[in-house]
Tab-separated table of C-alpha atoms (C1' of nucleotides) in Angstrom:
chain	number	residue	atom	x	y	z
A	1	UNK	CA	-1.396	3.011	-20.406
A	2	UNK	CA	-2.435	0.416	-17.538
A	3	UNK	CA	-1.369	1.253	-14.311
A	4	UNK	CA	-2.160	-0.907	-11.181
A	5	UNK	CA	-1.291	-0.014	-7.432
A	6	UNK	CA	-0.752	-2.936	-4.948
A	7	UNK	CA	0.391	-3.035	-1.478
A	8	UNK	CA	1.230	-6.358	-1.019
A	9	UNK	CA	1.990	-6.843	2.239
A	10	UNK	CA	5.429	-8.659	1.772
A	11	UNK	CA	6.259	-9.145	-2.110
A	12	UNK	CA	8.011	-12.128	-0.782
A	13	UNK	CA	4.913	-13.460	1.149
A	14	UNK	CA	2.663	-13.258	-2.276
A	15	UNK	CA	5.479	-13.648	-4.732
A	16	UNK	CA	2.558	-16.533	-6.158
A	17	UNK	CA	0.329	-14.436	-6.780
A	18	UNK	CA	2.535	-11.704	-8.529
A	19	UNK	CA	2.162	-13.918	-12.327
A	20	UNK	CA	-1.439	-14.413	-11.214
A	21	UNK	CA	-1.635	-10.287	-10.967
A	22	UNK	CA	0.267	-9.893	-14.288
A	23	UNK	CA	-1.332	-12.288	-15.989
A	24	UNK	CA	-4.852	-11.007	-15.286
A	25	UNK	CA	-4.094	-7.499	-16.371
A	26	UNK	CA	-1.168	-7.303	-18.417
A	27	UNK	CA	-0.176	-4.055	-16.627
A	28	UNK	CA	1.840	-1.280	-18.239
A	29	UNK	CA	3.169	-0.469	-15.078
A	30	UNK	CA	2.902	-1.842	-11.336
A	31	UNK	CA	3.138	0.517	-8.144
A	32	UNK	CA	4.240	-1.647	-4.989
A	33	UNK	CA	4.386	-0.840	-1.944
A	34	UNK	CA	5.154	-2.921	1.513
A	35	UNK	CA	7.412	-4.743	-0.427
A	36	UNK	CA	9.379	-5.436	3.212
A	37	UNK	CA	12.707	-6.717	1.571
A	38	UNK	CA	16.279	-5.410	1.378
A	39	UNK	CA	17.624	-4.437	-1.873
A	40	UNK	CA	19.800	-7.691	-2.349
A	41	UNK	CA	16.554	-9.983	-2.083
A	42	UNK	CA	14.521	-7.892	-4.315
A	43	UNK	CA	13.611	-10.291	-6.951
A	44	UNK	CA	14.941	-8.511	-10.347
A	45	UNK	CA	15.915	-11.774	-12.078
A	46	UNK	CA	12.186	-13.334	-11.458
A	47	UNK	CA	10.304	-10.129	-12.916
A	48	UNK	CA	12.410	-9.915	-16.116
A	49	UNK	CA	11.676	-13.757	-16.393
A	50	UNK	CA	7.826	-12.236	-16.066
A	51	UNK	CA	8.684	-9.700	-18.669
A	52	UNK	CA	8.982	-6.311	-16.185
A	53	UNK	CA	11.789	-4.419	-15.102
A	54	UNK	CA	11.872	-2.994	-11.670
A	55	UNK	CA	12.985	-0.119	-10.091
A	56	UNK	CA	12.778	0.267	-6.498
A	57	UNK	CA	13.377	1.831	-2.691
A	58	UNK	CA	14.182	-1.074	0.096
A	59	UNK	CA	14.239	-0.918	3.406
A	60	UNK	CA	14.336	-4.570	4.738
A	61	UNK	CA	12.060	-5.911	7.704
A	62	UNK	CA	9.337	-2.658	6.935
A	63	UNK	CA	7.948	-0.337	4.299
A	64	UNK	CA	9.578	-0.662	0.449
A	65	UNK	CA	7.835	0.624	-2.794
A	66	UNK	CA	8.896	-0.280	-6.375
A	67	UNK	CA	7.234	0.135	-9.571
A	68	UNK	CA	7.648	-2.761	-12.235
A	69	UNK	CA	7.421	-1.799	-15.676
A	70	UNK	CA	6.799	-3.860	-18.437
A	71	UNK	CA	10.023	-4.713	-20.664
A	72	UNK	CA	10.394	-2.388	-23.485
A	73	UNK	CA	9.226	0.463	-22.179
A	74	UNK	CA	11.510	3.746	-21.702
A	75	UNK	CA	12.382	3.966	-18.072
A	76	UNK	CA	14.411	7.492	-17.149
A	77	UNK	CA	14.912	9.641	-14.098
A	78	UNK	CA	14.478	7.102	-11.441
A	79	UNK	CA	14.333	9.164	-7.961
A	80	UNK	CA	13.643	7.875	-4.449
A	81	UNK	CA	14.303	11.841	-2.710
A	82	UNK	CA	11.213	13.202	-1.361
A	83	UNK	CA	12.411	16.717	-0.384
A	84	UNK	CA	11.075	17.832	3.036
A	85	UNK	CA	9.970	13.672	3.809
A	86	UNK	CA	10.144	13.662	7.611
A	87	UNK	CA	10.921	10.038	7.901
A	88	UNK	CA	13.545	10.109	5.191
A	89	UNK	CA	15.213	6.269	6.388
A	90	UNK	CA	11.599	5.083	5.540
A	91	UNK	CA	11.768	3.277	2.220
A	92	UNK	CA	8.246	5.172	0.867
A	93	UNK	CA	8.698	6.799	-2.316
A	94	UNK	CA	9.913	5.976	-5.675
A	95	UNK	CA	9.310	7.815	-8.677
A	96	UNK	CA	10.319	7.404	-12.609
A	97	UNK	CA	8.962	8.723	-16.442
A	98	UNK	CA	7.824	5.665	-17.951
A	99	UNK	CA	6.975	6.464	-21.902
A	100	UNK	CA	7.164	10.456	-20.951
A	101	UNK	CA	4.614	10.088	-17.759
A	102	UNK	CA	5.704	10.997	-14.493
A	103	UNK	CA	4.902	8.157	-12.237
A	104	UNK	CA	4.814	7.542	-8.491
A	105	UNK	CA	4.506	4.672	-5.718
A	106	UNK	CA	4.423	5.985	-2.321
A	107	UNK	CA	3.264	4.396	1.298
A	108	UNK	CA	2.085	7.329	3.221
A	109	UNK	CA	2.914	6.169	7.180
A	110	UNK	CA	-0.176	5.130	9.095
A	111	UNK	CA	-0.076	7.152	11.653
A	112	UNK	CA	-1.495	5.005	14.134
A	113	UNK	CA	-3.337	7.735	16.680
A	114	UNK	CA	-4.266	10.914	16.638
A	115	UNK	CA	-2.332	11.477	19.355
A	116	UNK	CA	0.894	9.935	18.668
A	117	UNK	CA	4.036	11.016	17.615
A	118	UNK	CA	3.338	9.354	14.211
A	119	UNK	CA	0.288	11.588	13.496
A	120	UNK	CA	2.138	14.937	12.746
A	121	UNK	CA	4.559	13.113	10.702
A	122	UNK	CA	2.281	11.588	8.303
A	123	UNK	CA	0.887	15.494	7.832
A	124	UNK	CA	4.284	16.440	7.450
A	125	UNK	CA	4.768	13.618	4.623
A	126	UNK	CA	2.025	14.303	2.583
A	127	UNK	CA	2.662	18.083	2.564
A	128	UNK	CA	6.488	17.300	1.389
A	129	UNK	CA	4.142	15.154	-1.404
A	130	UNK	CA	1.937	18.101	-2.601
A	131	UNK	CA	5.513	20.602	-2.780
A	132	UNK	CA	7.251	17.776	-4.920
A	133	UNK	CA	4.119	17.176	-6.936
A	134	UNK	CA	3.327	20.800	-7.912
A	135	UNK	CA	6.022	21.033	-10.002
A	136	UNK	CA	5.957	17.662	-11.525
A	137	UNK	CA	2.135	18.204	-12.580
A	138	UNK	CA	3.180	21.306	-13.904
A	139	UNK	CA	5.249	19.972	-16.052
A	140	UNK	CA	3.409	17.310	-17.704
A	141	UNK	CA	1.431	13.875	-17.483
A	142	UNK	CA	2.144	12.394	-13.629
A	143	UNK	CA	0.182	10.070	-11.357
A	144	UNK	CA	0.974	9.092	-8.087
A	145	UNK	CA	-0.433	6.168	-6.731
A	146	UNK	CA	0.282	3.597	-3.529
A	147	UNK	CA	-1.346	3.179	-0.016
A	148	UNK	CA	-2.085	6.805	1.535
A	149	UNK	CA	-3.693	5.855	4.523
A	150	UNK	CA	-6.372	8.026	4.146
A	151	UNK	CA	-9.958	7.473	3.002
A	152	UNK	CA	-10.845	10.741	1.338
A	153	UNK	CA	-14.590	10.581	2.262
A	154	UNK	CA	-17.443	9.357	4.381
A	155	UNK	CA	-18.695	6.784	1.439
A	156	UNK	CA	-14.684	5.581	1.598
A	157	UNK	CA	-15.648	4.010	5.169
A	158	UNK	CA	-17.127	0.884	5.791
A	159	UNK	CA	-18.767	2.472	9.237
A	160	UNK	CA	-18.065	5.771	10.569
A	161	UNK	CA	-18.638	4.976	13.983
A	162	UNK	CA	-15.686	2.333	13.973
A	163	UNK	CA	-13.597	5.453	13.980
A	164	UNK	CA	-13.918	7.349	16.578
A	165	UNK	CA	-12.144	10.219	18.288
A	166	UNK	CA	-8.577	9.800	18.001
A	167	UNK	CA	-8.560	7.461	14.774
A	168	UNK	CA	-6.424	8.074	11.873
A	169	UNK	CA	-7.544	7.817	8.438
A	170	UNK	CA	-10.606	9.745	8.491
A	171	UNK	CA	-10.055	12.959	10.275
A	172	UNK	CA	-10.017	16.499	8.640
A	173	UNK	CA	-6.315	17.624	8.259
A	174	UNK	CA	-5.657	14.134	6.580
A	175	UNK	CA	-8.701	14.286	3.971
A	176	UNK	CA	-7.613	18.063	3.393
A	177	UNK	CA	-3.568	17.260	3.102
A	178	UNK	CA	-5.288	14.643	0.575
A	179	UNK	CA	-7.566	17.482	-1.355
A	180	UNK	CA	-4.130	19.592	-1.554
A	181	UNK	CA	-2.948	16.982	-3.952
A	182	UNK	CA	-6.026	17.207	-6.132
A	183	UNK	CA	-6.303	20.708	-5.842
A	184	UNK	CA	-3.133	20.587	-7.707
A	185	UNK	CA	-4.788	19.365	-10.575
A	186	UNK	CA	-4.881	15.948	-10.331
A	187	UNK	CA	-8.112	13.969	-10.344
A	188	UNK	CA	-8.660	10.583	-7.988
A	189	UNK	CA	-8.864	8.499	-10.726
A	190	UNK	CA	-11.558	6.331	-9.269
A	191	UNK	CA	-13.697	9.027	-8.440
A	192	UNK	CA	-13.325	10.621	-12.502
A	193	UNK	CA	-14.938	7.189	-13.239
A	194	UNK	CA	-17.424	6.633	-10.354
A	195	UNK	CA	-18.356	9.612	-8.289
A	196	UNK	CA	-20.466	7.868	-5.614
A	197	UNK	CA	-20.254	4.692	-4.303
A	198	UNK	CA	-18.130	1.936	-2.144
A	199	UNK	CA	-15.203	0.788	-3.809
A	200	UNK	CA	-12.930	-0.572	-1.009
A	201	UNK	CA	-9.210	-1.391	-1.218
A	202	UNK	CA	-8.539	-2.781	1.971
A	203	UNK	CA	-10.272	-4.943	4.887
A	204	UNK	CA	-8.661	-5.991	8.017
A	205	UNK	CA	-7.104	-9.326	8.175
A	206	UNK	CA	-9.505	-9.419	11.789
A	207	UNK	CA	-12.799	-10.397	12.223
A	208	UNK	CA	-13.371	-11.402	9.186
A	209	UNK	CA	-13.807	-8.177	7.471
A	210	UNK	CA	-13.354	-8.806	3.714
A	211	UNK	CA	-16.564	-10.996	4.173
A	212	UNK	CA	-18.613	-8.277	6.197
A	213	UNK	CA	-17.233	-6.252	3.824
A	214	UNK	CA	-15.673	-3.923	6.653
A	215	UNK	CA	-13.561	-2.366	4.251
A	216	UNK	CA	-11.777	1.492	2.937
A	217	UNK	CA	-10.708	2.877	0.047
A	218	UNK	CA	-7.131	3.713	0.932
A	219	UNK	CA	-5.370	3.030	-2.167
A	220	UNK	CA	-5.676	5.929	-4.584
A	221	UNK	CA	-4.402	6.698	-8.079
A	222	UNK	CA	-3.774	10.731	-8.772
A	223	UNK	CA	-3.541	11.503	-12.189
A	224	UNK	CA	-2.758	14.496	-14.108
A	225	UNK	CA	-2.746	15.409	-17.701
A	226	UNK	CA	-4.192	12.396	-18.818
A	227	UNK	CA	-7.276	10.666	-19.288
A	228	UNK	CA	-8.913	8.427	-16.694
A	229	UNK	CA	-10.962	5.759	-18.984
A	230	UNK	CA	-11.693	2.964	-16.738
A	231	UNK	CA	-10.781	1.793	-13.082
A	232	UNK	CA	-11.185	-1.577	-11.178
A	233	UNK	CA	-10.359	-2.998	-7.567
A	234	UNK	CA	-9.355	-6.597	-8.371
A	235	UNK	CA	-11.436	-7.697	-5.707
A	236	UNK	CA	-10.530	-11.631	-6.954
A	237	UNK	CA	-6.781	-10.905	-5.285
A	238	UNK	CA	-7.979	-10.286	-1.693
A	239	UNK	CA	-9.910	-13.700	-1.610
A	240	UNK	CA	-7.966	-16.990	-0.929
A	241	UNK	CA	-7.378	-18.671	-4.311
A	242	UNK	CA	-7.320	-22.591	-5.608
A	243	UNK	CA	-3.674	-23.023	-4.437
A	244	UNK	CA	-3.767	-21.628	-1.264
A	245	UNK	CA	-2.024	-18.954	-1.177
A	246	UNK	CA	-2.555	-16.101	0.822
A	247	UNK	CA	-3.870	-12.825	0.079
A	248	UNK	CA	-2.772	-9.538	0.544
A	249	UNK	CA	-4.689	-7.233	3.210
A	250	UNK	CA	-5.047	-4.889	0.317
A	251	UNK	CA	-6.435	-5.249	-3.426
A	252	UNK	CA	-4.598	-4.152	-6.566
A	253	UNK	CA	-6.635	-1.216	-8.454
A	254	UNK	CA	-6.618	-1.289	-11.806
A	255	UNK	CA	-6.303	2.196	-13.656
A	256	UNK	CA	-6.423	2.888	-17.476
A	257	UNK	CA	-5.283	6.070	-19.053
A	258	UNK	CA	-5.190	7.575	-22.146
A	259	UNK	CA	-3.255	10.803	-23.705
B	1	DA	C1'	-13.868	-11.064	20.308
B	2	DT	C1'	-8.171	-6.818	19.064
B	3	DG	C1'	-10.870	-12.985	16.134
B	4	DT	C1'	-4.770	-12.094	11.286
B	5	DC	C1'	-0.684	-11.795	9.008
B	6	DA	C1'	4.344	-11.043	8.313
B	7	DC	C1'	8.743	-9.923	9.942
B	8	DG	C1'	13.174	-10.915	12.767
B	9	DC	C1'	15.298	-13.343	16.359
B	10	DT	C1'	15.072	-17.749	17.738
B	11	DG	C1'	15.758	-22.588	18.831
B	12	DG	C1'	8.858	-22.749	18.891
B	13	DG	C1'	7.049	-18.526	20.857
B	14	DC	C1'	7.350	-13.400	21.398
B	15	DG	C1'	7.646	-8.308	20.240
B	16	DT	C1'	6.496	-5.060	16.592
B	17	DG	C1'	3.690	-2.987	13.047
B	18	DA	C1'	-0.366	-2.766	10.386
DNA sequence: ATGTCACGCTGGGCGTGA
């Protein structure tokens, strides 16, 4: 199975370079998230034209996460509750069985400052994620994949000291709410493939940071009770391409699995 | 250089979120 995770930052915004994305990879199944569009303009008719069927969680103006799988594939238990999620009117988690695998697209909040209101919640959220996912790895092959908003480790980091006190993303209880999930049993599938090493998912829009290569890896794939065989950040889909049309803040990771 | 993008509401810029 090919799985790749995307946040796209508006599927409305790249729509043009959704084919591109498919074409490239010929994905088994797609975890979105920012999708930013209410459930009427979700674009159903224009996947199945691209040969995918989606099922998804809409919000509107913010947050939305889908996952697109590719027609002919069994599709059952489609679930968008996240027991315990403290910002349940948050479109942030969707999760099916595609061909007897548990799968996942979430977009853990941000939580903007360590010292916000926003902080405790995105704790709170990815604790609700490790009690739903104990069970579900329990009971077979899962993976869970989106935007977390956390880079697990110092190599995940473009520069350390651009996060300093008070910065989200980095700091202890978030890598350790993220270890939780792995301690599970699930592996971070880029890590099974490449222990050490930078392999960013996302660089500011600012300053030019793609180029600088200012970047974190953010965007994780958890897997369970499968095999982890290759993974790849398509690193093509956060540059500018021959038509114009704009990337995505984030990259799409490419994940292969086996039984 | 906090230097960009995308949204909604608007009536051509601003507030919000990332």
């Amino acid at each position: 199975m090919r799985l790749v995770t995307w946040n796209v930052n508006s599927l409305k915004a790249r729509w043009p370079r959704v084919p591109e994305l498919l074409d490239a990879h010929a994905p088994d199944v797609v975890c979105l998230q920012e999708t930013k569009l209410a459930a009427d303009a979700f674009p159903h008719a224009a996947l199945a034209e691209l040969g995918y069927v989606a099922v998804e969680s809409s919000q509107g103006r913010w947050n939305g996460v889908a996952l697109l799988v590719r027609e002919g594939l069994t599709v059952a238990d489609v679930s968008d509750e996240l027991p315990g999620n403290p910002v349940p009117e948050e479109a942030r988690w969707i999760e099916a069985t595609v061909e007897g695998v548990r799968v996942a697209s979430v977009y853990v909040p941000n939580g903007r400052e360590v010292a916000s209101e926003w902080y405790p919640r995105k704790l709170d959220f990815l604790a609700a994620m490790r009690d739903r996912l104990a069970p579900v790895v329990a009971a077979g092959p899962t993976v869970v994949a989106g935007d977390f908003n956390v880079a697990p480790e110092d190599q995940d980091v473009w520069d350390l000291a651009a996060f300093p006190e008070g910065a989200t993303h980095v700091t202890g209880p978030e890598r350790a709410a993220v270890a939780a999930l792995v301690d599970l049993g699930m592996v971070d599938a880029q890590r099974a493939v490449q222990p050490q090493g930078e392999a960013f998912t996302w660089w500011d829009y600012r300053g030019g940071a793609f180029h600088r290569g200012h970047g974190l890896r953010i965007d994780l794939a958890l897997v369970a009770g499968l095999g982890v065989t290759a993974v790849t950040v398509d690193r093509d889909a956060r540059r500018n391409n021959a038509a114009g049309d704009k990337p995505s803040d984030h990259a799409p990771v490419v994940v292969d699995l086996s039984r």
